[in-house]
């Protein structure tokens, strides 16, 4: 029965017609075919004049932020008493990203044919990870789906906020370095050669800084395609290796944690996400060993993925969570103490949630402080680089003026 229903997949039809009073009305109806739409409209007293299948726009890539917004909207509507299928319709129609609309329509069709919501989500692991599906499944089993969706939406919003802050803190210096490289390249390729032609008529020895800058400029002019190709290609292959190669990921994750200035920011954000994830899973009633399956990956750092696997093995053999976390040697003492208090009082989810709140606030403060700190450093860097080139090229002119 479910197979037959799935074969006649419903789509959205846009229609226009006249009601019993002769007034023009328009709307949308979900149906398997045009005949079903006509029959449904006639039952409502509407004489259709135009019925057409709604064309799906090509949408943007679905981002985690889109899933977080969808989860919040779905939780809000279910708390308001809107039926699940109708809630999917409302969220799908109101989303600006056509890719999200198509995804929600596909999930709605699965649910309509008798599939559980968690099973429908599991068909799309690219967008709904194990943590998401496990929490939805726990909510369905306990009959508190709207509450768990609300908790899940809060978790995703906090996680995405931390990611956004880390990216903004890292993007500022990276973008400045890129701009500095482009500006320096333009000066080396187009400006310095013009000075070189002027200096050849001086008939005097040039200062060492000027000769150095002119030598670098000659290298840029001769091999600019190799420099730009090498830098661009090197960055592309490095980023691909970072995404796909496990060893490169582990190496870079360790480097990120030990970086000066930024390392502490990454460390605190990872701790915040790890504790927030475990607190959310505990609050949903997911067993500890099963919850740890999702916690490591949600931290976003392979060092903590390995540590979580070790913690899971120790906990499964009877070791307490606090002792296993202490043995991993990657957690700050505050988190360990909060976890120990939570185990003794039977409120691990509450204590880990408090720890997550603390480290999220620490991340906020660090991002604000880094923004203020980076501005003078970047000004000095750009001033030293561009100013050094300019002074090097004007040294011969100053020397000539002194001779005259």
mmCIF file of C-alpha atoms in Angstrom:
data_model
loop_
_atom_site.group_PDB
_atom_site.id
_atom_site.type_symbol
_atom_site.label_atom_id
_atom_site.label_comp_id
_atom_site.label_asym_id
_atom_site.label_seq_id
_atom_site.Cartn_x
_atom_site.Cartn_y
_atom_site.Cartn_z
ATOM 1 C CA UNK A 1 0.000 0.000 0.000
ATOM 2 C CA UNK A 2 2.781 2.418 0.945
ATOM 3 C CA UNK A 3 4.689 1.465 -2.210
ATOM 4 C CA UNK A 4 1.709 2.274 -4.425
ATOM 5 C CA UNK A 5 1.194 5.581 -2.697
ATOM 6 C CA UNK A 6 4.857 6.463 -3.058
ATOM 7 C CA UNK A 7 4.693 5.679 -6.787
ATOM 8 C CA UNK A 8 1.992 8.367 -7.283
ATOM 9 C CA UNK A 9 4.027 11.120 -5.732
ATOM 10 C CA UNK A 10 2.110 14.274 -4.952
ATOM 11 C CA UNK A 11 3.198 17.647 -6.294
ATOM 12 C CA UNK A 12 1.938 21.203 -5.840
ATOM 13 C CA UNK A 13 -0.475 22.645 -8.417
ATOM 14 C CA UNK A 14 -1.255 26.342 -8.776
ATOM 15 C CA UNK A 15 -4.834 27.064 -9.829
ATOM 16 C CA UNK A 16 -7.166 29.931 -10.696
ATOM 17 C CA UNK A 17 -10.938 29.932 -10.994
ATOM 18 C CA UNK A 18 -14.277 31.408 -9.870
ATOM 19 C CA UNK A 19 -16.255 30.642 -6.747
ATOM 20 C CA UNK A 20 -20.052 30.378 -6.419
ATOM 21 C CA UNK A 21 -20.361 34.174 -6.310
ATOM 22 C CA UNK A 22 -18.338 34.595 -9.500
ATOM 23 C CA UNK A 23 -15.350 36.027 -7.666
ATOM 24 C CA UNK A 24 -11.878 35.168 -9.026
ATOM 25 C CA UNK A 25 -9.911 33.055 -6.577
ATOM 26 C CA UNK A 26 -6.398 31.596 -6.686
ATOM 27 C CA UNK A 27 -4.497 29.083 -4.624
ATOM 28 C CA UNK A 28 -2.304 26.008 -4.395
ATOM 29 C CA UNK A 29 -3.248 22.365 -3.914
ATOM 30 C CA UNK A 30 -1.107 19.304 -3.364
ATOM 31 C CA UNK A 31 -2.265 16.328 -5.431
ATOM 32 C CA UNK A 32 -1.033 13.398 -7.510
ATOM 33 C CA UNK A 33 -2.522 14.776 -10.734
ATOM 34 C CA UNK A 34 -4.546 17.528 -12.370
ATOM 35 C CA UNK A 35 -7.810 15.532 -12.214
ATOM 36 C CA UNK A 36 -7.560 15.304 -8.429
ATOM 37 C CA UNK A 37 -7.162 19.083 -8.231
ATOM 38 C CA UNK A 38 -10.240 19.660 -10.427
ATOM 39 C CA UNK A 39 -12.334 17.271 -8.339
ATOM 40 C CA UNK A 40 -11.215 18.870 -5.062
ATOM 41 C CA UNK A 41 -11.973 22.387 -6.349
ATOM 42 C CA UNK A 42 -15.439 21.423 -7.593
ATOM 43 C CA UNK A 43 -16.251 19.976 -4.166
ATOM 44 C CA UNK A 44 -15.343 23.388 -2.750
ATOM 45 C CA UNK A 45 -17.632 25.135 -5.246
ATOM 46 C CA UNK A 46 -14.789 26.520 -7.354
ATOM 47 C CA UNK A 47 -14.887 26.346 -11.166
ATOM 48 C CA UNK A 48 -11.242 26.128 -12.248
ATOM 49 C CA UNK A 49 -10.087 28.050 -15.311
ATOM 50 C CA UNK A 50 -6.359 27.394 -15.043
ATOM 51 C CA UNK A 51 -4.394 24.585 -13.370
ATOM 52 C CA UNK A 52 -0.651 24.160 -13.732
ATOM 53 C CA UNK A 53 2.096 22.313 -11.925
ATOM 54 C CA UNK A 54 4.292 24.646 -9.890
ATOM 55 C CA UNK A 55 7.761 24.845 -11.374
ATOM 56 C CA UNK A 56 10.570 24.238 -8.926
ATOM 57 C CA UNK A 57 13.265 26.897 -9.044
ATOM 58 C CA UNK A 58 16.869 25.824 -8.935
ATOM 59 C CA UNK A 59 17.877 26.561 -5.379
ATOM 60 C CA UNK A 60 21.048 27.264 -3.518
ATOM 61 C CA UNK A 61 22.981 24.695 -1.574
ATOM 62 C CA UNK A 62 21.280 23.705 1.688
ATOM 63 C CA UNK A 63 23.313 25.042 4.615
ATOM 64 C CA UNK A 64 23.143 23.979 8.287
ATOM 65 C CA UNK A 65 21.561 27.361 8.988
ATOM 66 C CA UNK A 66 18.632 26.419 6.712
ATOM 67 C CA UNK A 67 18.084 23.217 8.703
ATOM 68 C CA UNK A 68 18.231 25.165 11.978
ATOM 69 C CA UNK A 69 15.594 27.632 10.723
ATOM 70 C CA UNK A 70 13.378 24.774 9.499
ATOM 71 C CA UNK A 71 13.659 23.011 12.876
ATOM 72 C CA UNK A 72 12.676 26.178 14.748
ATOM 73 C CA UNK A 73 9.690 26.776 12.447
ATOM 74 C CA UNK A 74 8.529 23.158 12.695
ATOM 75 C CA UNK A 75 8.832 23.180 16.508
ATOM 76 C CA UNK A 76 6.886 26.453 16.754
ATOM 77 C CA UNK A 77 4.031 25.225 14.552
ATOM 78 C CA UNK A 78 3.773 21.856 16.289
ATOM 79 C CA UNK A 79 3.621 23.628 19.670
ATOM 80 C CA UNK A 80 0.790 25.754 18.238
ATOM 81 C CA UNK A 81 -1.116 22.575 17.374
ATOM 82 C CA UNK A 82 -0.579 22.597 13.599
ATOM 83 C CA UNK A 83 -0.640 19.025 12.195
ATOM 84 C CA UNK A 84 2.748 17.707 11.062
ATOM 85 C CA UNK A 85 1.947 17.407 7.324
ATOM 86 C CA UNK A 86 0.372 20.861 7.230
ATOM 87 C CA UNK A 87 3.397 22.280 9.054
ATOM 88 C CA UNK A 88 5.687 20.832 6.361
ATOM 89 C CA UNK A 89 3.518 22.470 3.688
ATOM 90 C CA UNK A 90 3.656 25.871 5.380
ATOM 91 C CA UNK A 91 7.427 25.770 5.986
ATOM 92 C CA UNK A 92 8.128 24.486 2.463
ATOM 93 C CA UNK A 93 6.056 27.173 0.735
ATOM 94 C CA UNK A 94 7.526 29.948 2.875
ATOM 95 C CA UNK A 95 11.179 29.061 2.286
ATOM 96 C CA UNK A 96 13.141 31.233 -0.145
ATOM 97 C CA UNK A 97 15.556 28.396 -1.014
ATOM 98 C CA UNK A 98 13.987 26.061 -3.593
ATOM 99 C CA UNK A 99 16.348 23.249 -2.596
ATOM 100 C CA UNK A 100 14.962 23.335 0.958
ATOM 101 C CA UNK A 101 11.404 23.341 -0.417
ATOM 102 C CA UNK A 102 12.111 20.237 -2.514
ATOM 103 C CA UNK A 103 13.763 18.479 0.446
ATOM 104 C CA UNK A 104 10.788 19.193 2.714
ATOM 105 C CA UNK A 105 8.321 18.065 0.040
ATOM 106 C CA UNK A 106 10.193 14.752 -0.308
ATOM 107 C CA UNK A 107 10.228 14.229 3.473
ATOM 108 C CA UNK A 108 6.526 15.119 3.686
ATOM 109 C CA UNK A 109 5.713 12.528 1.030
ATOM 110 C CA UNK A 110 7.618 9.858 2.982
ATOM 111 C CA UNK A 111 5.789 10.733 6.212
ATOM 112 C CA UNK A 112 2.444 10.774 4.422
ATOM 113 C CA UNK A 113 2.991 7.204 3.204
ATOM 114 C CA UNK A 114 3.460 5.937 6.766
ATOM 115 C CA UNK A 115 7.193 6.425 7.369
ATOM 116 C CA UNK A 116 8.141 7.787 10.788
ATOM 117 C CA UNK A 117 9.604 11.284 10.843
ATOM 118 C CA UNK A 118 12.984 10.081 12.150
ATOM 119 C CA UNK A 119 13.166 7.392 9.428
ATOM 120 C CA UNK A 120 12.323 10.008 6.775
ATOM 121 C CA UNK A 121 15.109 12.242 8.088
ATOM 122 C CA UNK A 122 17.597 9.342 8.060
ATOM 123 C CA UNK A 123 17.184 9.082 4.271
ATOM 124 C CA UNK A 124 19.019 12.420 3.992
ATOM 125 C CA UNK A 125 22.180 12.025 6.135
ATOM 126 C CA UNK A 126 23.825 14.924 4.313
ATOM 127 C CA UNK A 127 21.428 17.316 6.080
ATOM 128 C CA UNK A 128 20.266 15.382 9.168
ATOM 129 C CA UNK A 129 23.058 13.739 11.172
ATOM 130 C CA UNK A 130 22.744 10.935 13.741
ATOM 131 C CA UNK A 131 22.304 13.405 16.596
ATOM 132 C CA UNK A 132 19.348 15.050 14.853
ATOM 133 C CA UNK A 133 17.683 11.756 13.936
ATOM 134 C CA UNK A 134 18.259 10.212 17.377
ATOM 135 C CA UNK A 135 16.640 13.163 19.129
ATOM 136 C CA UNK A 136 13.640 13.126 16.774
ATOM 137 C CA UNK A 137 13.284 9.377 17.289
ATOM 138 C CA UNK A 138 13.415 9.850 21.083
ATOM 139 C CA UNK A 139 10.753 12.559 20.814
ATOM 140 C CA UNK A 140 8.478 10.326 18.733
ATOM 141 C CA UNK A 141 8.866 7.420 21.159
ATOM 142 C CA UNK A 142 8.133 9.565 24.237
ATOM 143 C CA UNK A 143 5.341 11.615 22.602
ATOM 144 C CA UNK A 144 7.174 14.896 23.176
ATOM 145 C CA UNK A 145 8.320 15.589 19.612
ATOM 146 C CA UNK A 146 7.515 19.309 19.719
ATOM 147 C CA UNK A 147 9.548 19.786 22.916
ATOM 148 C CA UNK A 148 12.568 17.934 21.547
ATOM 149 C CA UNK A 149 12.360 19.822 18.249
ATOM 150 C CA UNK A 150 12.401 23.050 20.267
ATOM 151 C CA UNK A 151 15.449 21.844 22.224
ATOM 152 C CA UNK A 152 17.113 20.706 18.998
ATOM 153 C CA UNK A 153 16.452 24.074 17.345
ATOM 154 C CA UNK A 154 18.026 25.875 20.319
ATOM 155 C CA UNK A 155 21.047 23.584 20.152
ATOM 156 C CA UNK A 156 21.506 24.134 16.402
ATOM 157 C CA UNK A 157 21.118 27.907 16.726
ATOM 158 C CA UNK A 158 23.776 28.075 19.440
ATOM 159 C CA UNK A 159 26.117 25.797 17.478
ATOM 160 C CA UNK A 160 25.732 27.817 14.279
ATOM 161 C CA UNK A 161 26.282 31.049 16.230
ATOM 162 C CA UNK A 162 29.616 29.736 17.548
ATOM 163 C CA UNK A 163 30.679 28.593 14.065
ATOM 164 C CA UNK A 164 29.790 31.986 12.627
ATOM 165 C CA UNK A 165 31.814 33.810 15.288
ATOM 166 C CA UNK A 166 34.868 31.611 14.723
ATOM 167 C CA UNK A 167 34.643 32.133 10.955
ATOM 168 C CA UNK A 168 34.302 35.895 11.320
ATOM 169 C CA UNK A 169 37.309 36.018 13.653
ATOM 170 C CA UNK A 170 39.450 33.998 11.224
ATOM 171 C CA UNK A 171 38.198 35.566 7.986
ATOM 172 C CA UNK A 172 39.322 39.099 8.840
ATOM 173 C CA UNK A 173 43.090 38.424 8.942
ATOM 174 C CA UNK A 174 42.839 35.920 6.055
ATOM 175 C CA UNK A 175 41.079 38.447 3.818
ATOM 176 C CA UNK A 176 43.662 41.119 4.706
ATOM 177 C CA UNK A 177 46.535 38.770 3.787
ATOM 178 C CA UNK A 178 44.856 38.001 0.441
ATOM 179 C CA UNK A 179 44.326 41.708 -0.323
ATOM 180 C CA UNK A 180 47.925 42.476 0.694
ATOM 181 C CA UNK A 181 49.195 39.752 -1.666
ATOM 182 C CA UNK A 182 47.134 41.116 -4.584
ATOM 183 C CA UNK A 183 48.190 44.734 -3.962
ATOM 184 C CA UNK A 184 51.843 43.744 -3.613
ATOM 185 C CA UNK A 185 51.648 41.719 -6.827
ATOM 186 C CA UNK A 186 50.171 44.679 -8.735
ATOM 187 C CA UNK A 187 52.948 46.957 -7.431
ATOM 188 C CA UNK A 188 55.649 44.422 -8.306
ATOM 189 C CA UNK A 189 54.342 43.725 -11.831
ATOM 190 C CA UNK A 190 53.251 47.205 -12.970
ATOM 191 C CA UNK A 191 54.724 49.935 -10.727
ATOM 192 C CA UNK A 192 58.281 48.812 -9.918
ATOM 193 C CA UNK A 193 59.284 48.225 -13.618
ATOM 194 C CA UNK A 194 58.453 51.900 -14.313
ATOM 195 C CA UNK A 195 60.818 52.987 -11.525
ATOM 196 C CA UNK A 196 63.450 50.580 -12.848
ATOM 197 C CA UNK A 197 63.499 52.352 -16.229
ATOM 198 C CA UNK A 198 64.038 55.699 -14.482
ATOM 199 C CA UNK A 199 66.838 54.377 -12.269
ATOM 200 C CA UNK A 200 68.830 52.937 -15.185
ATOM 201 C CA UNK A 201 69.570 56.505 -16.350
ATOM 202 C CA UNK A 202 71.060 57.519 -12.974
ATOM 203 C CA UNK A 203 74.429 55.885 -13.665
ATOM 204 C CA UNK A 204 75.013 55.307 -9.950
ATOM 205 C CA UNK A 205 74.926 52.370 -7.578
ATOM 206 C CA UNK A 206 71.470 51.720 -6.153
ATOM 207 C CA UNK A 207 70.840 51.030 -2.439
ATOM 208 C CA UNK A 208 70.549 47.380 -1.370
ATOM 209 C CA UNK A 209 66.800 47.589 -0.439
ATOM 210 C CA UNK A 210 66.035 49.018 -3.876
ATOM 211 C CA UNK A 211 68.006 46.254 -5.636
ATOM 212 C CA UNK A 212 66.184 43.628 -3.553
ATOM 213 C CA UNK A 213 62.726 45.001 -4.396
ATOM 214 C CA UNK A 214 63.648 45.306 -8.096
ATOM 215 C CA UNK A 215 64.901 41.697 -8.084
ATOM 216 C CA UNK A 216 61.625 40.469 -6.581
ATOM 217 C CA UNK A 217 59.712 42.583 -9.117
ATOM 218 C CA UNK A 218 61.682 41.060 -12.027
ATOM 219 C CA UNK A 219 60.816 37.585 -10.695
ATOM 220 C CA UNK A 220 57.122 38.509 -10.473
ATOM 221 C CA UNK A 221 57.093 39.939 -14.015
ATOM 222 C CA UNK A 222 58.803 36.876 -15.462
ATOM 223 C CA UNK A 223 56.979 34.147 -13.513
ATOM 224 C CA UNK A 224 53.679 35.771 -12.490
ATOM 225 C CA UNK A 225 51.619 32.908 -13.954
ATOM 226 C CA UNK A 226 53.635 30.352 -11.969
ATOM 227 C CA UNK A 227 53.283 32.382 -8.737
ATOM 228 C CA UNK A 228 49.533 32.917 -9.065
ATOM 229 C CA UNK A 229 48.931 29.388 -10.339
ATOM 230 C CA UNK A 230 51.104 27.886 -7.619
ATOM 231 C CA UNK A 231 49.466 29.859 -4.815
ATOM 232 C CA UNK A 232 45.914 29.287 -6.110
ATOM 233 C CA UNK A 233 46.478 25.624 -6.945
ATOM 234 C CA UNK A 234 48.309 24.984 -3.688
ATOM 235 C CA UNK A 235 45.480 26.505 -1.630
ATOM 236 C CA UNK A 236 42.843 24.550 -3.567
ATOM 237 C CA UNK A 237 44.579 21.171 -3.182
ATOM 238 C CA UNK A 238 45.353 21.902 0.467
ATOM 239 C CA UNK A 239 41.697 22.697 1.219
ATOM 240 C CA UNK A 240 40.562 19.554 -0.634
ATOM 241 C CA UNK A 241 43.075 17.446 1.308
ATOM 242 C CA UNK A 242 41.870 19.058 4.548
ATOM 243 C CA UNK A 243 38.293 18.081 3.708
ATOM 244 C CA UNK A 244 38.925 14.553 2.428
ATOM 245 C CA UNK A 245 42.138 13.215 3.973
ATOM 246 C CA UNK A 246 41.794 11.994 7.554
ATOM 247 C CA UNK A 247 45.491 12.417 8.399
ATOM 248 C CA UNK A 248 45.550 15.993 7.115
ATOM 249 C CA UNK A 249 42.390 16.738 9.105
ATOM 250 C CA UNK A 250 43.931 15.381 12.308
ATOM 251 C CA UNK A 251 47.140 17.339 11.748
ATOM 252 C CA UNK A 252 45.320 20.616 11.034
ATOM 253 C CA UNK A 253 42.925 20.147 13.964
ATOM 254 C CA UNK A 254 45.918 19.733 16.288
ATOM 255 C CA UNK A 255 47.575 22.809 14.741
ATOM 256 C CA UNK A 256 44.380 24.858 15.122
ATOM 257 C CA UNK A 257 44.244 24.057 18.835
ATOM 258 C CA UNK A 258 47.898 25.138 19.339
ATOM 259 C CA UNK A 259 47.858 28.315 17.231
ATOM 260 C CA UNK A 260 48.896 31.472 19.066
ATOM 261 C CA UNK A 261 45.970 33.788 19.865
ATOM 262 C CA UNK A 262 43.420 31.841 17.795
ATOM 263 C CA UNK A 263 44.148 28.431 19.336
ATOM 264 C CA UNK A 264 42.454 29.310 22.628
ATOM 265 C CA UNK A 265 39.401 30.569 20.736
ATOM 266 C CA UNK A 266 39.105 27.309 18.763
ATOM 267 C CA UNK A 267 39.661 25.278 21.953
ATOM 268 C CA UNK A 268 36.875 27.024 23.868
ATOM 269 C CA UNK A 269 34.464 26.777 20.940
ATOM 270 C CA UNK A 270 35.099 23.018 20.646
ATOM 271 C CA UNK A 271 34.516 22.555 24.395
ATOM 272 C CA UNK A 272 31.288 24.592 24.148
ATOM 273 C CA UNK A 273 29.959 22.470 21.282
ATOM 274 C CA UNK A 274 30.992 19.177 22.939
ATOM 275 C CA UNK A 275 29.296 19.990 26.249
ATOM 276 C CA UNK A 276 26.225 21.506 24.554
ATOM 277 C CA UNK A 277 25.744 18.389 22.416
ATOM 278 C CA UNK A 278 26.061 15.953 25.316
ATOM 279 C CA UNK A 279 23.752 18.087 27.488
ATOM 280 C CA UNK A 280 21.112 18.115 24.734
ATOM 281 C CA UNK A 281 21.323 14.337 24.246
ATOM 282 C CA UNK A 282 21.086 13.688 28.019
ATOM 283 C CA UNK A 283 18.093 15.986 28.359
ATOM 284 C CA UNK A 284 16.348 14.035 25.598
ATOM 285 C CA UNK A 285 16.798 10.798 27.527
ATOM 286 C CA UNK A 286 19.298 9.229 25.120
ATOM 287 C CA UNK A 287 21.508 6.629 26.908
ATOM 288 C CA UNK A 288 25.071 7.808 27.597
ATOM 289 C CA UNK A 289 26.936 5.278 25.423
ATOM 290 C CA UNK A 290 24.562 5.905 22.522
ATOM 291 C CA UNK A 291 24.750 9.681 23.024
ATOM 292 C CA UNK A 292 28.545 9.634 22.780
ATOM 293 C CA UNK A 293 28.217 8.310 19.195
ATOM 294 C CA UNK A 294 27.093 11.765 18.078
ATOM 295 C CA UNK A 295 29.013 13.999 20.488
ATOM 296 C CA UNK A 296 32.512 13.600 19.022
ATOM 297 C CA UNK A 297 31.510 14.441 15.460
ATOM 298 C CA UNK A 298 29.453 17.435 16.625
ATOM 299 C CA UNK A 299 32.536 18.959 18.277
ATOM 300 C CA UNK A 300 34.023 19.631 14.837
ATOM 301 C CA UNK A 301 37.561 18.588 15.799
ATOM 302 C CA UNK A 302 39.161 15.195 15.112
ATOM 303 C CA UNK A 303 41.192 15.377 18.362
ATOM 304 C CA UNK A 304 37.922 15.332 20.295
ATOM 305 C CA UNK A 305 36.432 12.697 18.002
ATOM 306 C CA UNK A 306 39.270 10.339 19.025
ATOM 307 C CA UNK A 307 38.938 11.370 22.673
ATOM 308 C CA UNK A 308 35.173 10.723 22.602
ATOM 309 C CA UNK A 309 35.693 7.253 21.127
ATOM 310 C CA UNK A 310 38.060 6.460 23.999
ATOM 311 C CA UNK A 311 35.572 7.858 26.544
ATOM 312 C CA UNK A 312 32.781 5.758 25.017
ATOM 313 C CA UNK A 313 34.849 2.569 25.304
ATOM 314 C CA UNK A 314 35.667 3.248 28.956
ATOM 315 C CA UNK A 315 32.093 4.199 29.870
ATOM 316 C CA UNK A 316 30.744 1.030 28.214
ATOM 317 C CA UNK A 317 32.968 -1.038 30.529
ATOM 318 C CA UNK A 318 31.634 0.655 33.681
ATOM 319 C CA UNK A 319 33.949 3.656 34.130
ATOM 320 C CA UNK A 320 32.249 6.861 35.251
ATOM 321 C CA UNK A 321 31.925 9.662 32.703
ATOM 322 C CA UNK A 322 34.095 12.032 34.771
ATOM 323 C CA UNK A 323 36.897 9.461 35.125
ATOM 324 C CA UNK A 324 36.798 8.660 31.396
ATOM 325 C CA UNK A 325 36.924 12.370 30.503
ATOM 326 C CA UNK A 326 39.842 12.879 32.904
ATOM 327 C CA UNK A 327 41.736 10.009 31.256
ATOM 328 C CA UNK A 328 41.230 11.630 27.823
ATOM 329 C CA UNK A 329 43.296 14.602 29.057
ATOM 330 C CA UNK A 330 41.679 17.129 26.680
ATOM 331 C CA UNK A 331 39.068 18.746 28.930
ATOM 332 C CA UNK A 332 39.561 21.744 31.258
ATOM 333 C CA UNK A 333 39.220 21.195 34.994
ATOM 334 C CA UNK A 334 36.032 23.266 35.152
ATOM 335 C CA UNK A 335 34.193 20.908 32.795
ATOM 336 C CA UNK A 336 35.449 17.882 34.733
ATOM 337 C CA UNK A 337 34.279 19.363 38.033
ATOM 338 C CA UNK A 338 30.871 20.300 36.604
ATOM 339 C CA UNK A 339 30.500 16.791 35.197
ATOM 340 C CA UNK A 340 31.463 15.230 38.567
ATOM 341 C CA UNK A 341 28.862 17.382 40.379
ATOM 342 C CA UNK A 342 26.294 16.439 37.749
ATOM 343 C CA UNK A 343 26.971 12.713 38.211
ATOM 344 C CA UNK A 344 26.676 12.977 41.984
ATOM 345 C CA UNK A 345 23.462 15.032 41.849
ATOM 346 C CA UNK A 346 21.902 13.197 38.874
ATOM 347 C CA UNK A 347 21.738 16.348 36.754
ATOM 348 C CA UNK A 348 24.527 15.917 34.193
ATOM 349 C CA UNK A 349 22.502 17.594 31.461
ATOM 350 C CA UNK A 350 21.968 20.711 33.601
ATOM 351 C CA UNK A 351 25.618 20.994 34.687
ATOM 352 C CA UNK A 352 26.986 20.382 31.177
ATOM 353 C CA UNK A 353 24.520 22.975 29.873
ATOM 354 C CA UNK A 354 25.898 25.494 32.368
ATOM 355 C CA UNK A 355 29.455 24.662 31.249
ATOM 356 C CA UNK A 356 28.403 25.182 27.613
ATOM 357 C CA UNK A 357 26.856 28.553 28.502
ATOM 358 C CA UNK A 358 30.094 29.612 30.183
ATOM 359 C CA UNK A 359 32.326 28.676 27.246
ATOM 360 C CA UNK A 360 29.937 30.188 24.711
ATOM 361 C CA UNK A 361 30.165 33.464 26.658
ATOM 362 C CA UNK A 362 33.975 33.092 26.683
ATOM 363 C CA UNK A 363 33.949 32.695 22.892
ATOM 364 C CA UNK A 364 31.835 35.865 22.546
ATOM 365 C CA UNK A 365 34.274 37.844 24.700
ATOM 366 C CA UNK A 366 37.324 36.481 22.862
ATOM 367 C CA UNK A 367 35.896 37.311 19.429
ATOM 368 C CA UNK A 368 35.174 40.874 20.568
ATOM 369 C CA UNK A 369 38.683 41.174 22.016
ATOM 370 C CA UNK A 370 40.349 39.721 18.925
ATOM 371 C CA UNK A 371 38.548 42.173 16.666
ATOM 372 C CA UNK A 372 40.016 45.065 18.662
ATOM 373 C CA UNK A 373 43.465 43.433 18.826
ATOM 374 C CA UNK A 374 43.717 42.536 15.137
ATOM 375 C CA UNK A 375 43.054 46.029 13.783
ATOM 376 C CA UNK A 376 46.345 47.650 14.943
ATOM 377 C CA UNK A 377 48.306 44.486 14.070
ATOM 378 C CA UNK A 378 46.894 44.485 10.535
ATOM 379 C CA UNK A 379 47.547 48.224 10.124
ATOM 380 C CA UNK A 380 51.188 47.723 11.180
ATOM 381 C CA UNK A 381 51.513 44.715 8.833
ATOM 382 C CA UNK A 382 50.118 46.523 5.794
ATOM 383 C CA UNK A 383 51.999 49.731 6.616
ATOM 384 C CA UNK A 384 55.275 47.842 6.991
ATOM 385 C CA UNK A 385 54.804 45.891 3.760
ATOM 386 C CA UNK A 386 53.602 48.651 1.438
ATOM 387 C CA UNK A 387 55.620 51.371 3.197
ATOM 388 C CA UNK A 388 58.800 49.283 2.954
ATOM 389 C CA UNK A 389 58.354 48.890 -0.811
ATOM 390 C CA UNK A 390 57.655 52.603 -1.298
ATOM 391 C CA UNK A 391 60.663 53.697 0.801
ATOM 392 C CA UNK A 392 62.937 51.235 -1.031
ATOM 393 C CA UNK A 393 61.966 52.729 -4.365
ATOM 394 C CA UNK A 394 62.394 56.333 -3.188
ATOM 395 C CA UNK A 395 65.827 55.792 -1.570
ATOM 396 C CA UNK A 396 67.694 56.407 -4.896
ATOM 397 C CA UNK A 397 65.739 59.650 -5.380
ATOM 398 C CA UNK A 398 66.699 60.806 -1.873
ATOM 399 C CA UNK A 399 70.344 59.838 -2.575
ATOM 400 C CA UNK A 400 70.299 61.796 -5.847
ATOM 401 C CA UNK A 401 68.823 64.843 -4.081
ATOM 402 C CA UNK A 402 71.585 64.716 -1.456
ATOM 403 C CA UNK A 403 74.284 64.624 -4.162
ATOM 404 C CA UNK A 404 72.782 67.592 -5.983
#
